[in-house]
XYZ file of C-alpha atoms in Angstrom:
113
model
C -26.478 18.097 11.114
C -26.375 21.644 10.757
C -24.080 24.409 8.621
C -22.747 27.709 9.880
C -23.825 30.355 8.161
C -22.601 33.911 8.374
C -25.043 36.411 7.747
C -23.509 39.277 5.126
C -25.790 41.940 4.994
C -24.375 44.596 7.162
C -27.245 45.343 9.248
C -26.467 41.748 11.029
C -22.704 42.434 12.005
C -21.335 39.312 10.744
C -23.400 36.928 12.847
C -23.395 33.751 12.516
C -26.067 31.113 12.961
C -26.460 26.687 12.497
C -28.863 26.119 9.910
C -30.737 22.870 9.944
C -29.220 21.038 6.929
C -33.150 20.259 5.894
C -34.322 24.125 6.134
C -31.422 24.611 2.968
C -31.897 25.034 -0.075
C -28.430 24.743 -2.517
C -29.462 24.722 -6.492
C -26.032 26.201 -7.219
C -22.961 24.933 -6.857
C -19.447 24.599 -8.552
C -18.755 21.084 -10.411
C -16.107 18.594 -8.530
C -13.947 19.450 -11.631
C -13.592 22.800 -11.108
C -13.389 23.180 -7.410
C -10.105 24.017 -5.902
C -8.496 23.803 -2.745
C -10.798 20.694 -1.257
C -9.093 18.409 1.209
C -9.908 15.123 0.750
C -10.281 12.518 3.878
C -11.636 9.565 2.194
C -11.721 8.529 -1.739
C -14.998 9.715 -3.128
C -17.064 9.787 -6.711
C -19.701 11.425 -8.576
C -22.935 9.698 -8.847
C -26.203 10.859 -10.223
C -29.747 9.351 -8.701
C -32.626 10.475 -9.223
C -32.416 12.840 -6.557
C -29.878 14.579 -8.826
C -25.648 15.195 -8.975
C -23.980 13.452 -5.138
C -20.479 12.219 -4.327
C -20.172 9.203 -2.524
C -17.304 7.204 -0.708
C -16.075 4.403 -2.376
C -14.930 2.618 0.815
C -16.986 2.229 4.302
C -16.428 5.180 6.818
C -18.260 5.633 10.435
C -20.849 8.145 10.768
C -19.357 11.199 11.353
C -16.404 10.924 9.133
C -15.033 13.807 7.646
C -15.204 12.848 3.794
C -13.834 16.546 2.666
C -13.254 20.143 3.190
C -13.412 22.953 1.151
C -14.331 26.883 1.452
C -17.721 27.787 0.275
C -17.757 31.234 -1.330
C -21.276 31.596 -2.883
C -24.507 30.915 -0.843
C -27.175 33.043 -2.571
C -31.376 33.321 -2.484
C -33.007 30.160 -4.191
C -36.705 29.728 -5.128
C -37.764 33.642 -5.479
C -37.799 36.154 -8.559
C -34.405 37.985 -7.238
C -32.524 34.353 -7.287
C -30.293 35.578 -10.431
C -29.515 39.280 -8.968
C -28.332 37.601 -6.304
C -26.190 35.561 -7.892
C -25.141 38.365 -10.561
C -24.274 41.026 -7.984
C -22.149 38.270 -6.125
C -20.254 37.627 -9.367
C -20.034 41.300 -10.283
C -18.690 41.639 -7.001
C -15.899 38.578 -7.210
C -14.950 40.215 -10.525
C -13.920 43.718 -8.874
C -12.065 41.678 -6.326
C -10.171 39.509 -8.426
C -9.239 42.339 -10.547
C -7.691 44.147 -6.975
C -5.352 41.190 -6.959
C -7.205 39.002 -3.777
C -5.440 35.196 -4.730
C -8.698 33.680 -3.364
C -10.830 36.025 -5.329
C -9.094 34.983 -8.451
C -9.724 31.038 -7.853
C -13.124 31.666 -6.516
C -13.739 33.416 -9.898
C -12.290 30.677 -12.307
C -14.191 27.946 -10.442
C -17.482 30.509 -10.903
C -16.680 31.048 -14.153
């Protein structure tokens, strides 16, 4: 599959790309119990394997079935020296937005913490 990715730096003017899933490395995520505003379409459970933690369906479903929908709020660099800086700066910007009264920012900050 492909992920829709919106480039955030102002020089890209909001450009969006479709990125092959196998080229992404998402190493930071929100745990299932802290996820907010997630819409489930099938019953799922958390499962740990040798590859890490994942989500499995509790019943059979056809290929291409939407399992759940959520609003992603943080994608940052991984595997580089500046990875922690990207997350820290995102956290600081989110804190400022939450203090300004943005309901989405308040919810995202609660999940981030």
